[in-house]
Structures are given as C-alpha cells and as structure tokens.
C-alpha cells in the first residue's frame, strides 16, 4: 500500500475535493473534540456527579448552538451517529409509530441511498414506495407530486439539496403542495448536504423531520442529528440503555457532539461567496477549455454553492479519478466502475443522462479549505488528464 | 477483511495506468477486435500484427474506454503476448493477467476478463477466412460466449437508458 | 451549571471510577485519532484515489491489529458505532436472516439492556424470550440452560463478564452445553466489558457472534465491533450506502477506528496485576472499615480485574454518588434514584439482592489511569461519606 | 432539550445536600411521620414541634433515606415552615419547594412530593386526637392518597423482591 501511495510521487499541490464522500475537519472542531475528551465532557451526562454534570453542560450548550442555527427547540433535536442513522430513524421509526392505514411513501428518485433503501425495506411491511421523477436538472416534478399525494400518503422525503448534482429544490413550494393535499402526511428532508448551503429555518418551514451530519459541515465523523417536530410520534429502531433523548440508545458521544456544534458555528458564520466564486470559475473554465464536457445539475443560484459535477465524454470516470489522484487532485465519480455494485449513479440516470455521460462523470465539492490557487491548479490539470485518457480511448468524440 | 473488501490496486496497476505500454491504434495490424463489459459499460479494442508464416505475434496494442485496472490489464497483456505464438496467446487467462499485475481487486476481475475477451476475438477474426488451427476450438469457448452475452446485455441496457426521457440540454451546460 | 460545578470546590484529588458509564481515553489513542483526522485516513476507503487508499490502509491495519488480538480473521469483524449497535445487529440482524422455525432466544437475566431490549423486541415477531437465572454471585444456572436449550433454540446470549458485578462466566462450559444440545443454536456474547479482562480466543471458543466497544477499553467513543463467525448469515438492520463490510451502512469512521486499534494494543499489552491489586485493596479495606457493606459479585479470580461493586446499607446510592462527587470521587450506582426509569439495577435484582441492598449500591471501575494513591484516597473518604449519610437516615442498621 | 433531559441539580440542591439544615431526630417533637416513595424506594421522616396554643411550628427536622434531591428538599422545607402557622404549612406544595431549590429535574419531582407527603401526614397525626381545624380536610387530599397508594405498592414490590430466591451470603462478602 505504501508503494501504491509512493507512486504518486510528490505532486506540486494537493487539492481535496471529495468531501461528499468523507469530509475534512475544521481544526477548531477537532480541537474542541479533543478538549472535550481531555478536560470536560468525557462522562455520561445522565450521571449525577461533577464529570456527569460537566458532560451534561457540554451537551446542553452544543444542542443550544445547533438549535439556534436551525431555529428549532433543543428538545426537537436527537443525536444519532450520522445522517445515515438519522434517515433510517426518520423513515423506519416513524413507520413503526404509524398506527393508521396510510401506507404510501414518496421519495424523490435522486435521494441518497440512506433514504431510498430504508423506504424500500418498508415494502416488506406493506408500504408502497413511489419514486418522484425529476427533470433534467434534478428538480422535482411538482405535477407528479400533486397527482400522487393523497389520503394514503404517509410520508414524503425530499432533500433540500441534492448531494450529487447540487440541485436546490424549492422546498417551501413542495412542502405546501404536500401539506395541502394531505396535511397529515409527514415531510422528511435529508439535509445532510444542505446545512449552511441553504437557510433552513426549521421553525418556519412546515417540515416534520430533517437529517443532518457533522462531517458534511467539516465536523467530526460519527455524529448526526434528526430534527423531529414537537409532538410527532416516532419510535426507536435500536434498543438499549436510554440516552437522554430516548430515541437513540447508548451514551451520547459528547466530544463528537461538541466538535459538531463548533463546526456548525464556523460553517454557518462563514462568508460563502468565496466558495461560490471558486465553483463558478471551475465550472466555466472547464466548460470552455475542454471539449465534450457536460455540466450535471443546474447553474447559478439554483445550484449548491460548493457542488461541481461534470461529465467528460469518451473517458471513464474512475480512470479520471485515478489520473487526477496522481496529480494530487482528489474527487469522485458516478461511473459504474467506481461503485461496488457496478452501476452508474442513480442520480445521473434519474436526470436522464445517457450511459456514456454518466460513465465519465466527476464530482467535486469545493470546501472552506480550498483557495483560488487550488482551483487554478485543477483548471490546469483536468484538461491534460482528460486529454491523455481520451488518447487511449477507442471511442473518440466528434 | 481481504475476503470482503476488494483490495485496492497494486502499485503495478497504477504504474501501468500512468505509463501504459502499447497504446493506440496499430497501423499495420492484420487483425483487431473490440469487446465491451456489461458489468461496468467499459470497452476495449485490441490490435494485433501477426506473422502469417509462423503465427507469432509481432506487435500488439490496445485502446481502452475503461477504468484504471482495465488500462493496466490491457497494457500488461499486450506486453505478455508480443513475440509469443498465437497458441500460447490464445490460452492466456485473466488470472495470469491479474497475477502479473500483482492481483486485481475482486470487483475488478472483469476488467481482466474483458481484455482477454477482446484478445481472443481478435485471434478468431484473424482466422475468419483461414483454416482454423487445431488448438482453436470451432465453438465459442465459454469465456467468449460470456463476453458475447455481456455485449448483448449492454445494448439492452443502454437502449433502456435511452428510452427514459432525454431532455435537450441547454447549450450553456455543454462545452463544444 | 458552572455554579453547580463550582460548589465542588477544589477537592484535594480527583479519581474517576465511572468508566462503566463512559470511558476515559488513552492519550495515545486520542493522538492516533487526531493524527488520522489530520494526516492520513480522513478519506473514504472505498474511493480509488490516494486519500482513499491511505484511508483503506489505516482501516486495513487497524482491523489486522484487532483481529490478531481477538484471534479472528479480519473478514469476521464488522465495525459499528458501539456495542449497543453491535448487540442490536447481532440479535436483530441474525433474526432477520433466520429462515427456519427455531424461535426461542435465551438471554441471561443480567445482560446489558442493549442485549435484553432487542431480544424482547423480537417477541413482536413471534420469538419467545427466556431469561436464564443466575446464582447469588451472578453465575449462569447451567442446569436451567440444559433443560431449556432444545431444537427450537435459535440464539443464546451471555456475556463473558457481567458489566455491573464483574462475574466471569465459565464461557467454554456454557457454550459446550448449548452446542451439545443444539449445534445449530447461535451463541452471542456481549464482550464490551470483557476485552482485555479475559482472554477471548474467538477462534477457539465456539462463539458465533461477539460485541465489542472502543470506549470500554479506553479508545474513542462512537465505535465498536461485531465479530461474526465466517459463514454465519446475518442481515443489515439499517440501510444506506454500502460500507466496505456491507453490514453497517455509511462510510467508516476511520479516525475512531484507528484510535480503537491503538487502545486495544495498549490495553491488551498492559500488565493488569496493578488493577487487580487496587481492586482487592479497595474491596477489602472498605469491607473491614465500614459496617453493613456487602460485596456484589464474586471474589478473587472469578471477578473481573477492574470491577468493584459494594452495597452500603441504610443509605441511598445516588446520595453516595453525589457525596463522593464533592470529594472528587466519581462512581455510579444501581439505585433506582439514579436511573431514568426509577428501578433498581436489574442485575442486582437478578442476583437476589433485597431492595435496600440494591438501593445503596456503588459501582467503581479501576482503570489504567488510577494509582495506589487514588485508591488510598477513596478508602479514606468513602467511610466518612457513608457515615454522614447514615446519620441523616431514619433507618439505622443493627 | 430542557423538556426531555431532566436538568441536573441546581447549585442550591447541592449546597443543601452538602450542608443540610434541621437534620436528625427532634427530641421534643410533638408529632412525626414517615413517608416512602414507590418511585424510587426512598423514605423520609419529618419531626415537628408545634406550639399547641397558636399552632405555630416552633421547630422542624427531618431524616432521609433518599437521594440528594430529597435531602435538599427536606432541608429547605423544614426551613420554610419554621415559625409558620400550621395552615400555611399545610398548603405548601412541592412546586414551591422545587422553586425554592431553583428547580428540580423532572425525574426528581417525586422527591419533593415525598417531603410534602410526610409533612402533611405529620400535621394530620398531630390532630389525631384533636378537633380538626377547618382548613384541614377530613378526607385525605389527593396528594395524601397518592402517597398512601405508593406506600402500599412499595410493600408489594419489596415483598416481590423478597420472594425471589434469597441466597445466604458468604460472610466474607459482608462487613460487620
Ligand atoms: C444527502 C446525504 N445523506 C446522507 C448521507 C450519509 O451521511 P453520514 O455519512 O453522516 O451517514 C450523506 C453522505 O454521504 C449524504 O450526502
Ligand atoms: C456489557 C455492555 N454492553 C454494551 C454496552 C454499550 O456499549 P456502547 O457504549 O459502546 O454502546 C455497555 C456499555 O455500557 C456494556 O457495559
Ligand atoms: S473495465 Fe469496467 S471497471 Fe474496470
Ligand atoms: S427521593 Fe427517590 S429519587 Fe429522590
């Protein structure tokens, strides 16, 4: 493995653009976690001794920070180990608590697998899952939604922002459609990639459930949140020692929670124009420098401020990823070759990309750790890498 | 863990991906073939220049529209067969290729299979109008059948993908 | 809250003995986690770029370390977010994969709630749960086991060491009884508190499933392991993006895993005689200095080397915990008053403790961070604290 | 979160736990009562010295076999009633006590209820052979009934616990 890494040599620059798959961490969030481990907050917040109280205090303050940013009550937030767990709890847990005969669930066809798969599992329990189609830029088909939401609709799950192509939905309009058709229908939103990218005023939006993840906003891994609107019935899906909030068993991971709150504060406060500028520079430069490239997802204000997703025709995505890795640029692809299941990204398929378009896709997320020089480096290297691979390809464009 | 997690690429794979040998079209090839993989949608072309007198492979090259493993497999395969007899070449297996590469991750086995598939097809193409040597079975070998099936499936698959509504893409979303 | 903590003043010494509830961390394990966050291993180990490969390498090496210590194959270990999750996966996941009509599950009556509760949940699916009684020191009733394991027994779950009273079961004998009665019966063992306290040669023991937790061996919080014997059928209980091992969805928390492996190495290699000596000194001193005290759990080699559990009659456990907290000593109690559900510890009830005996129980875990001076301090302070509380009590002994 | 997580103790609770007032038996008490809580199994005794002439509480004390909150609640309650009339005392609620303490965590409400229960019972005991004042209802108040029920349940519960096999404990496991 060392050899494998050694082959990379010493690229003149390293640019990490793969935070969609695994996030970097803010040094301050890491520090906060370490401090909590070392000084206060390593205890169990439910135990009545000083260390427990200190831990409780850290938990309390962290939750206050998060609930203020999200404009919720603290009591509406439940910690999980990540958005995967939050999505599972939202969908499986609310179905568990569902005692009526509304058994239809609508999920958009471009949701993250941690939304789609739990929903599909509910088919075993007699639920009917309907996938909501999207248009070529990933926007929900509102007309479809209008015809499908009815008295039988138990839950609708649509993310504010798509994780792969960055589409920002008009969530307010969508929720209004759903609630108007059936005010009892629960609305869940996987906001793992939305925190800090759109203003999520949970108090004002008519949302019932929303999932968040710390590492998606450059906090520690292994911690997430589920927002559960006050009064909503939901049951735990795993069982054990009661934590303070009762819905996810086990002692809270207070150091990770403290780091999460710290990251939320930093990411929320940051001026994100810089990210936006880098995003557009990267997109526009590649589109104009390189032939046969396609932008996946919308342009402009309807696109997440940190999302870049381009398809390079006539080359295979994993090959580009490896090629870029050798240049010190780290991204990911929706190509079939990069996934364990050897299927191209379901998101790219849903927006109607052809096989060969999905095949050459590259996903890059601009982070607060990137600067303009990074982007210039990427803009310089991508065309060369793509050109080399195209020269190897039996299929040439034109 | 090695059973469940596909081991990442060997250094050899990366090395050959970075500096592939024998790439591109071979001008004076006297046979060539293409093969595609259903598993991932990749494609590969193999070009051979065969000495008609003694059935030795004088030169070989490839083109790949595939992953890093596929490029490396094609590269090492073309190296392995240069100067070798057609009979020897016919019998090269994807396992041999994988071994030469220092092992392929489980999900990448088919990248080697694809290379071998294209190679055998090129050899068969060479004998199309000629008398088959006795080491070359008349019937398609199981591997070749497998490759054929995969290709048919690819067609089906990509047709299926074509059928889903294809929006016109705004030109500003596309480079020239 | 600050005031609450301030009231403690500055005790002359602070001794943390509550690692049963929330563990401390080895500085080296914390460092390893931090290093992984900062340098190598912050990526997704399934992605084919340098950062992914580095992460894969950290994952691979960490798993090698853990599997060597446990004497398993790496492929038999699956990461979860803790023993709570591992126990849930073991019990709910194997039941999910169970396609035959063996529907009886036996769990000891002193298991951790994260074993008992998931098992009890399976009653909804037609499983019958049988609780195995224990004797006054917490040892499994083998005769009962012999009469209850039969052709219908699907799974038996018994921990090698009890988490509250430290009883070390004769696991080999127990497993032999179970397997002799029905070789198809799965045997699960919640080894969260056993790692490093008994030698668990998973390869030799006829165990099918075993759960572990990092913070129980002074590694980072939020990571655990399930050992799954090769070939055993088990299904995921949560769903999402495939991780490398397919049974727990989501990207692996590599930094926490690296810290876990580091802690395992240190705790496994440590000379534990020191812990044993401190344990016995604490037990013997209190038993001889203080009236009306009861040791819960066995003595000597059949007791976990770090477990001390004493019942102080005529005082209430939570009051002792708060009293000790003011002296800088942090422990926990099995008293009803300390639990959110206001019931005394089910473990103490199962070993036949009277209500008032459970009521005054105090659980202390000796850790590698304690030294003899700590123990001397505790030995000096406990009798005084207990005496003060007894002076307040309307019920006096004698 | 405050709705779901019981807030930990206030500084006042801890302060009073550390330095409780009016603890121990009151030698010259003219009434006393005990109460127990099912919820947790705790017990408390209240001792009152009442001026028979004007029904003022001259002195009060408590003993507690309960948690820190219970000790603090008993302590502050005895402080609150000293020098007060019996009528005033009868009407003290656990909420008042909780407020005086700077708030009790939700799961600890019953610790205050328990203290009030014992207090009322002590007052009733005082009037056992006397004419009831008109502020004192003849019937048990709901709170008192509640306390009584709890005590009955405690008995049932601890009998149930007794019934489970009780091994003899090896003497080496027990201090004198
Ligand atoms: C939209 C979305 N949901 C859920 C997840 C899973 O989050 P976590 O890694 O916290 O489980 C991700 C991360 O990839 C995501 O992008
Ligand atoms: C025996 C036992 N099992 C399971 C657990 C839960 O472990 P974790 O905190 O890793 O979820 C604990 C921790 O309290 C335990 O002692
Ligand atoms: S050839 Fe398709 S994944 Fe390698
Ligand atoms: S009196 Fe029982 S918990 Fe306080």
Coordinates of N, CA and C in Angstrom, one line a residue, chain C residues 179-340:
Chain C
X179 N -24.1 -25.9 22.6 CA -23.9 -26.5 21.3 C -24.1 -28.0 21.3
X180 N -24.0 -28.7 22.5 CA -24.2 -30.1 22.6 C -25.7 -30.3 22.4
X181 N -26.5 -29.5 23.1 CA -28.0 -29.6 23.0 C -28.5 -29.3 21.6
X182 N -27.9 -28.3 21.0 CA -28.3 -28.0 19.6 C -27.2 -27.2 18.9
X183 N -26.5 -28.0 18.0 CA -25.3 -27.4 17.4 C -25.7 -26.2 16.5
X184 N -26.9 -26.1 16.1 CA -27.3 -25.0 15.2 C -27.6 -23.7 16.0
X185 N -27.8 -23.8 17.3 CA -28.1 -22.6 18.0 C -26.9 -21.6 17.9
X186 N -27.2 -20.4 17.7 CA -26.2 -19.4 17.6 C -25.8 -18.9 19.0
X187 N -24.5 -18.7 19.3 CA -24.1 -18.2 20.6 C -23.6 -16.8 20.4
X188 N -24.2 -15.8 21.1 CA -23.7 -14.5 21.0 C -23.2 -14.1 22.4
X189 N -22.1 -13.3 22.4 CA -21.6 -12.8 23.7 C -21.3 -11.4 23.6
X190 N -21.9 -10.6 24.5 CA -21.6 -9.2 24.6 C -20.3 -9.0 25.4
X191 N -19.2 -8.8 24.6 CA -17.9 -8.8 25.3 C -17.3 -7.4 25.5
X192 N -18.3 -6.4 25.5 CA -17.9 -5.0 25.6 C -17.0 -4.8 26.9
X193 N -17.3 -5.5 27.9 CA -16.6 -5.3 29.2 C -15.6 -6.4 29.4
X194 N -15.4 -7.3 28.4 CA -14.5 -8.4 28.6 C -13.2 -8.3 27.9
X195 N -13.2 -7.5 26.9 CA -11.9 -7.3 26.1 C -10.8 -7.0 27.1
X196 N -9.7 -7.7 27.1 CA -8.6 -7.4 27.9 C -8.8 -7.9 29.4
X197 N -10.0 -8.3 29.7 CA -10.2 -8.7 31.1 C -10.2 -10.3 31.2
X198 N -10.6 -10.9 30.1 CA -10.4 -12.3 30.0 C -9.8 -12.6 28.6
X199 N -9.1 -13.6 28.4 CA -8.6 -14.0 27.1 C -9.7 -14.5 26.2
X200 N -10.0 -13.8 25.2 CA -11.1 -14.2 24.3 C -10.5 -14.7 23.0
X201 N -10.3 -16.0 23.0 CA -9.7 -16.6 21.7 C -10.9 -17.0 20.9
X202 N -11.3 -16.0 20.1 CA -12.6 -16.2 19.3 C -12.5 -17.4 18.4
X203 N -11.3 -17.7 17.9 CA -11.1 -18.7 17.0 C -11.3 -20.1 17.7
X204 N -11.0 -20.2 19.0 CA -11.1 -21.5 19.7 C -12.4 -21.6 20.3
X205 N -12.9 -20.6 20.9 CA -14.2 -20.6 21.5 C -15.2 -20.9 20.4
X206 N -16.3 -21.6 20.7 CA -17.2 -21.9 19.7 C -18.3 -20.8 19.6
X207 N -17.8 -19.6 19.6 CA -18.7 -18.4 19.6 C -19.1 -18.1 18.2
X208 N -20.4 -17.6 18.0 CA -20.8 -17.2 16.7 C -20.8 -15.7 16.5
X209 N -21.1 -15.0 17.6 CA -21.2 -13.6 17.5 C -20.6 -13.0 18.8
X210 N -19.9 -11.9 18.7 CA -19.4 -11.2 19.9 C -19.3 -9.7 19.7
X211 N -19.7 -8.9 20.7 CA -19.7 -7.5 20.5 C -18.6 -6.8 21.3
X212 N -18.1 -5.8 20.8 CA -17.0 -5.0 21.5 C -17.3 -3.5 21.4
X213 N -16.6 -2.8 22.2 CA -16.8 -1.3 22.2 C -15.5 -0.6 22.5
X214 N -15.1 0.4 21.8 CA -13.9 1.0 21.9 C -13.7 1.8 23.2
X215 N -14.7 2.5 23.6 CA -14.6 3.3 24.8 C -14.5 2.5 26.1
X216 N -14.8 1.2 26.0 CA -14.7 0.3 27.2 C -13.3 -0.1 27.4
X217 N -12.5 0.1 26.4 CA -11.0 -0.2 26.6 C -10.2 1.1 26.4
X218 N -10.9 2.2 26.6 CA -10.2 3.5 26.7 C -9.7 3.9 25.3
X219 N -10.5 3.6 24.3 CA -10.4 4.2 23.0 C -11.4 5.2 22.8
X220 N -11.5 5.8 21.6 CA -12.5 6.8 21.3 C -14.0 6.3 21.4
X221 N -14.9 7.2 21.7 CA -16.3 6.8 21.7 C -16.8 6.7 20.3
X222 N -18.0 6.1 20.2 CA -18.7 6.0 18.9 C -18.1 5.0 17.9
X223 N -17.4 4.0 18.4 CA -17.0 2.9 17.5 C -17.0 1.6 18.3
X224 N -17.5 0.6 17.6 CA -17.5 -0.8 18.2 C -17.3 -1.8 17.1
X225 N -17.4 -3.0 17.5 CA -17.2 -4.1 16.6 C -18.2 -5.2 16.8
X226 N -18.6 -5.9 15.7 CA -19.3 -7.2 15.9 C -18.4 -8.3 15.2
X227 N -18.1 -9.3 16.0 CA -17.4 -10.5 15.4 C -18.5 -11.4 14.9
X228 N -18.4 -11.8 13.6 CA -19.4 -12.7 13.0 C -18.6 -13.8 12.4
X229 N -18.9 -15.0 13.0 CA -18.1 -16.2 12.6 C -18.3 -16.4 11.1
X230 N -17.3 -16.8 10.4 CA -17.3 -17.0 9.0 C -18.5 -17.8 8.5
X231 N -19.2 -17.4 7.6 CA -20.3 -18.2 7.0 C -21.6 -18.0 7.7
X232 N -21.6 -17.3 8.8 CA -22.9 -17.1 9.5 C -23.7 -16.1 8.7
X233 N -25.0 -16.4 8.7 CA -25.9 -15.5 7.9 C -26.5 -14.4 8.8
X234 N -26.3 -13.2 8.4 CA -26.8 -12.0 9.2 C -27.2 -10.9 8.2
X235 N -28.2 -10.2 8.5 CA -28.6 -9.1 7.6 C -28.5 -7.8 8.2
X236 N -28.2 -6.8 7.4 CA -28.2 -5.4 8.0 C -29.5 -5.0 8.6
X237 N -29.4 -4.2 9.6 CA -30.7 -3.7 10.2 C -30.9 -2.2 9.9
X238 N -29.9 -1.5 9.4 CA -30.1 -0.2 8.9 C -29.6 -0.2 7.4
X239 N -30.0 0.8 6.6 CA -29.8 0.7 5.2 C -29.2 2.0 4.7
X240 N -28.3 1.9 3.7 CA -27.8 3.1 3.1 C -26.6 2.7 2.2
X241 N -25.7 3.7 2.1 CA -24.6 3.5 1.2 C -23.8 2.3 1.8
X242 N -23.3 1.4 0.9 CA -22.6 0.3 1.3 C -21.2 0.7 1.9
X243 N -20.9 0.3 3.1 CA -19.5 0.4 3.5 C -18.8 -0.8 3.0
X244 N -17.5 -0.8 3.3 CA -16.7 -1.9 2.8 C -17.2 -3.3 3.3
X245 N -17.7 -3.3 4.5 CA -18.1 -4.6 5.0 C -19.6 -4.9 4.9
X246 N -20.3 -4.0 4.4 CA -21.7 -4.2 4.0 C -22.7 -4.4 5.1
X247 N -22.4 -4.6 6.3 CA -23.4 -4.9 7.3 C -23.8 -3.6 8.1
X248 N -23.0 -2.6 8.1 CA -23.4 -1.4 8.7 C -23.2 -0.3 7.7
X249 N -24.3 0.4 7.3 CA -24.2 1.3 6.2 C -23.4 2.6 6.6
X250 N -22.9 3.3 5.6 CA -22.2 4.5 5.8 C -20.7 4.4 5.7
X251 N -20.1 5.5 5.5 CA -18.6 5.5 5.4 C -18.0 5.2 6.8
X252 N -17.0 4.4 6.8 CA -16.4 4.0 8.1 C -15.8 5.3 8.8
X253 N -15.9 5.3 10.1 CA -15.3 6.3 10.9 C -13.8 5.9 11.1
X254 N -13.0 6.2 10.1 CA -11.6 5.7 10.2 C -10.8 6.2 11.3
X255 N -10.9 7.5 11.6 CA -10.1 8.1 12.7 C -10.4 7.4 14.1
X256 N -11.7 7.2 14.3 CA -12.1 6.5 15.5 C -11.6 5.0 15.5
X257 N -11.7 4.4 14.4 CA -11.2 3.0 14.3 C -9.7 2.9 14.6
X258 N -9.0 3.9 14.0 CA -7.5 3.9 14.3 C -7.3 4.0 15.8
X259 N -8.0 4.9 16.4 CA -7.9 5.1 17.9 C -8.3 3.8 18.7
X260 N -9.3 3.2 18.2 CA -9.8 1.9 18.8 C -8.6 0.9 18.8
X261 N -8.0 0.7 17.6 CA -7.0 -0.3 17.4 C -5.8 0.1 18.4
X262 N -5.5 1.3 18.4 CA -4.4 1.8 19.3 C -4.7 1.4 20.8
X263 N -5.9 1.7 21.2 CA -6.3 1.4 22.6 C -6.3 -0.1 22.8
X264 N -6.7 -0.8 21.8 CA -6.7 -2.3 22.0 C -5.3 -2.8 22.2
X265 N -4.4 -2.3 21.4 CA -3.0 -2.7 21.6 C -2.5 -2.4 23.0
X266 N -2.7 -1.2 23.4 CA -2.2 -0.8 24.7 C -2.8 -1.6 25.9
X267 N -4.2 -1.7 25.8 CA -4.9 -2.4 26.9 C -4.5 -3.8 26.9
X268 N -4.4 -4.4 25.7 CA -4.1 -5.8 25.7 C -2.7 -6.1 26.2
X269 N -1.8 -5.2 26.0 CA -0.4 -5.5 26.4 C -0.1 -5.1 27.8
X270 N -1.0 -4.4 28.4 CA -0.7 -3.9 29.8 C -0.7 -5.0 30.8
X271 N 0.2 -4.8 31.8 CA 0.2 -5.7 32.9 C -0.9 -5.3 33.9
X272 N -1.9 -6.2 34.0 CA -3.1 -5.9 34.7 C -3.1 -6.2 36.2
X273 N -1.9 -6.7 36.6 CA -1.8 -7.1 38.1 C -2.1 -5.9 39.0
X274 N -1.6 -4.7 38.5 CA -1.8 -3.5 39.2 C -3.3 -3.2 39.4
X275 N -4.1 -3.4 38.4 CA -5.5 -3.2 38.5 C -6.1 -4.2 39.6
X276 N -5.7 -5.4 39.5 CA -6.2 -6.5 40.4 C -5.8 -6.1 41.8
X277 N -4.6 -5.7 42.0 CA -4.2 -5.3 43.4 C -5.0 -4.1 43.9
X278 N -5.2 -3.1 43.1 CA -6.0 -2.0 43.5 C -7.5 -2.4 43.8
X279 N -8.0 -3.3 43.0 CA -9.4 -3.8 43.2 C -9.5 -4.4 44.5
X280 N -8.6 -5.3 44.8 CA -8.7 -6.1 46.1 C -8.5 -5.2 47.3
X281 N -7.5 -4.3 47.1 CA -7.3 -3.4 48.3 C -8.5 -2.6 48.6
X282 N -9.1 -2.1 47.5 CA -10.4 -1.3 47.7 C -11.5 -2.1 48.4
X283 N -11.7 -3.3 47.9 CA -12.8 -4.1 48.4 C -12.5 -4.5 49.9
X284 N -11.3 -5.0 50.1 CA -11.0 -5.5 51.5 C -11.0 -4.3 52.5
X285 N -10.5 -3.2 52.1 CA -10.4 -2.1 53.0 C -11.8 -1.6 53.4
X286 N -12.7 -1.5 52.4 CA -14.0 -1.0 52.7 C -14.8 -2.0 53.6
X287 N -14.7 -3.2 53.2 CA -15.4 -4.3 53.9 C -14.9 -4.3 55.4
X288 N -13.7 -4.0 55.6 CA -13.2 -4.0 57.0 C -13.4 -2.7 57.7
X289 N -13.4 -1.6 57.0 CA -13.5 -0.3 57.7 C -14.9 0.1 58.0
X290 N -15.9 -0.4 57.2 CA -17.2 0.2 57.2 C -18.2 -0.9 57.5
X291 N -19.1 -0.6 58.4 CA -20.2 -1.5 58.8 C -21.2 -1.7 57.7
X292 N -21.9 -2.8 57.7 CA -23.0 -3.1 56.9 C -22.8 -2.7 55.4
X293 N -21.7 -3.4 54.9 CA -21.4 -3.2 53.5 C -21.4 -4.6 52.9
X294 N -21.8 -4.7 51.7 CA -22.0 -6.0 51.0 C -21.2 -5.9 49.7
X295 N -20.5 -7.0 49.4 CA -19.8 -7.0 48.1 C -20.8 -7.7 47.1
X296 N -21.1 -7.0 46.0 CA -21.9 -7.6 44.9 C -21.0 -8.3 43.9
X297 N -21.3 -9.5 43.5 CA -20.4 -10.2 42.6 C -19.4 -11.1 43.3
X298 N -18.7 -12.0 42.6 CA -17.8 -12.9 43.2 C -16.5 -12.2 43.7
X299 N -15.7 -13.0 44.4 CA -14.4 -12.6 44.9 C -13.3 -13.3 44.0
X300 N -12.1 -12.8 44.1 CA -11.0 -13.5 43.5 C -10.9 -13.6 42.0
X301 N -10.4 -14.7 41.5 CA -10.2 -14.8 40.1 C -11.4 -14.9 39.3
X302 N -12.6 -15.1 39.9 CA -13.8 -15.2 39.1 C -14.4 -13.8 38.9
X303 N -13.8 -12.8 39.5 CA -14.3 -11.4 39.4 C -13.4 -10.7 38.4
X304 N -14.0 -9.8 37.6 CA -13.3 -9.0 36.6 C -12.3 -8.2 37.4
X305 N -11.1 -8.0 36.8 CA -10.0 -7.5 37.5 C -10.1 -6.0 37.8
X306 N -11.2 -5.4 37.2 CA -11.3 -3.9 37.5 C -12.6 -3.5 38.1
X307 N -13.4 -4.5 38.5 CA -14.8 -4.3 39.0 C -14.9 -4.3 40.5
X308 N -15.4 -3.2 41.0 CA -15.8 -3.1 42.4 C -17.2 -2.7 42.5
X309 N -18.0 -3.5 43.2 CA -19.4 -3.1 43.4 C -19.9 -3.4 44.8
X310 N -20.1 -2.4 45.6 CA -20.4 -2.6 47.0 C -21.8 -2.0 47.3
X311 N -22.5 -2.6 48.2 CA -23.8 -2.0 48.7 C -23.6 -1.5 50.1
X312 N -23.9 -0.3 50.3 CA -23.9 0.4 51.6 C -25.3 0.4 52.2
X313 N -25.6 -0.4 53.1 CA -26.9 -0.5 53.6 C -27.3 0.8 54.3
X314 N -28.6 1.1 54.4 CA -29.2 2.3 55.1 C -28.8 3.6 54.4
X315 N -28.2 3.6 53.3 CA -28.1 4.9 52.6 C -28.5 4.6 51.1
X316 N -28.8 5.7 50.5 CA -29.3 5.6 49.1 C -28.1 5.9 48.2
X317 N -28.0 5.1 47.1 CA -26.9 5.1 46.2 C -26.6 6.5 45.5
X318 N -27.6 7.1 45.1 CA -27.4 8.4 44.4 C -26.8 9.4 45.3
X319 N -27.3 9.4 46.6 CA -26.8 10.3 47.6 C -25.3 10.0 47.8
X320 N -24.9 8.8 47.8 CA -23.5 8.5 48.0 C -22.7 9.0 46.8
X321 N -23.3 8.8 45.6 CA -22.6 9.3 44.4 C -22.4 10.8 44.4
X322 N -23.4 11.5 44.8 CA -23.2 13.0 44.9 C -22.3 13.3 46.1
X323 N -22.4 12.6 47.2 CA -21.4 12.9 48.3 C -20.0 12.6 47.8
X324 N -19.8 11.5 47.1 CA -18.4 11.3 46.7 C -17.9 12.3 45.6
X325 N -18.9 12.7 44.8 CA -18.5 13.7 43.8 C -17.9 15.0 44.4
X326 N -18.5 15.3 45.6 CA -18.0 16.5 46.3 C -16.6 16.3 46.8
X327 N -16.2 15.0 46.9 CA -14.9 14.7 47.4 C -13.9 14.4 46.1
X328 N -14.5 14.6 44.9 CA -13.6 14.4 43.8 C -13.6 12.9 43.3
X329 N -14.5 12.1 43.9 CA -14.6 10.7 43.5 C -15.8 10.4 42.7
X330 N -15.6 9.9 41.5 CA -16.7 9.8 40.5 C -17.1 8.3 40.2
X331 N -18.2 7.9 40.7 CA -18.7 6.5 40.5 C -20.1 6.5 40.1
X332 N -20.8 5.3 40.1 CA -22.2 5.3 39.8 C -22.9 4.3 40.7
X333 N -24.2 4.2 40.6 CA -25.0 3.4 41.5 C -26.0 2.6 40.7
X334 N -26.4 1.5 41.3 CA -27.5 0.7 40.7 C -28.8 1.0 41.4
X335 N -28.8 2.1 42.2 CA -30.0 2.5 42.9 C -31.1 3.0 41.9
X336 N -32.3 2.9 42.3 CA -33.4 3.3 41.5 C -33.3 4.8 41.2
X337 N -32.9 5.5 42.2 CA -32.9 7.0 42.1 C -31.9 7.5 41.0
X338 N -31.0 6.7 40.6 CA -30.0 7.2 39.6 C -30.4 6.9 38.2
X339 N -31.5 6.1 38.1 CA -31.8 5.7 36.7 C -33.0 6.5 36.3
X340 N -33.1 6.7 35.0 CA -34.3 7.5 34.5 C -35.6 6.8 34.7

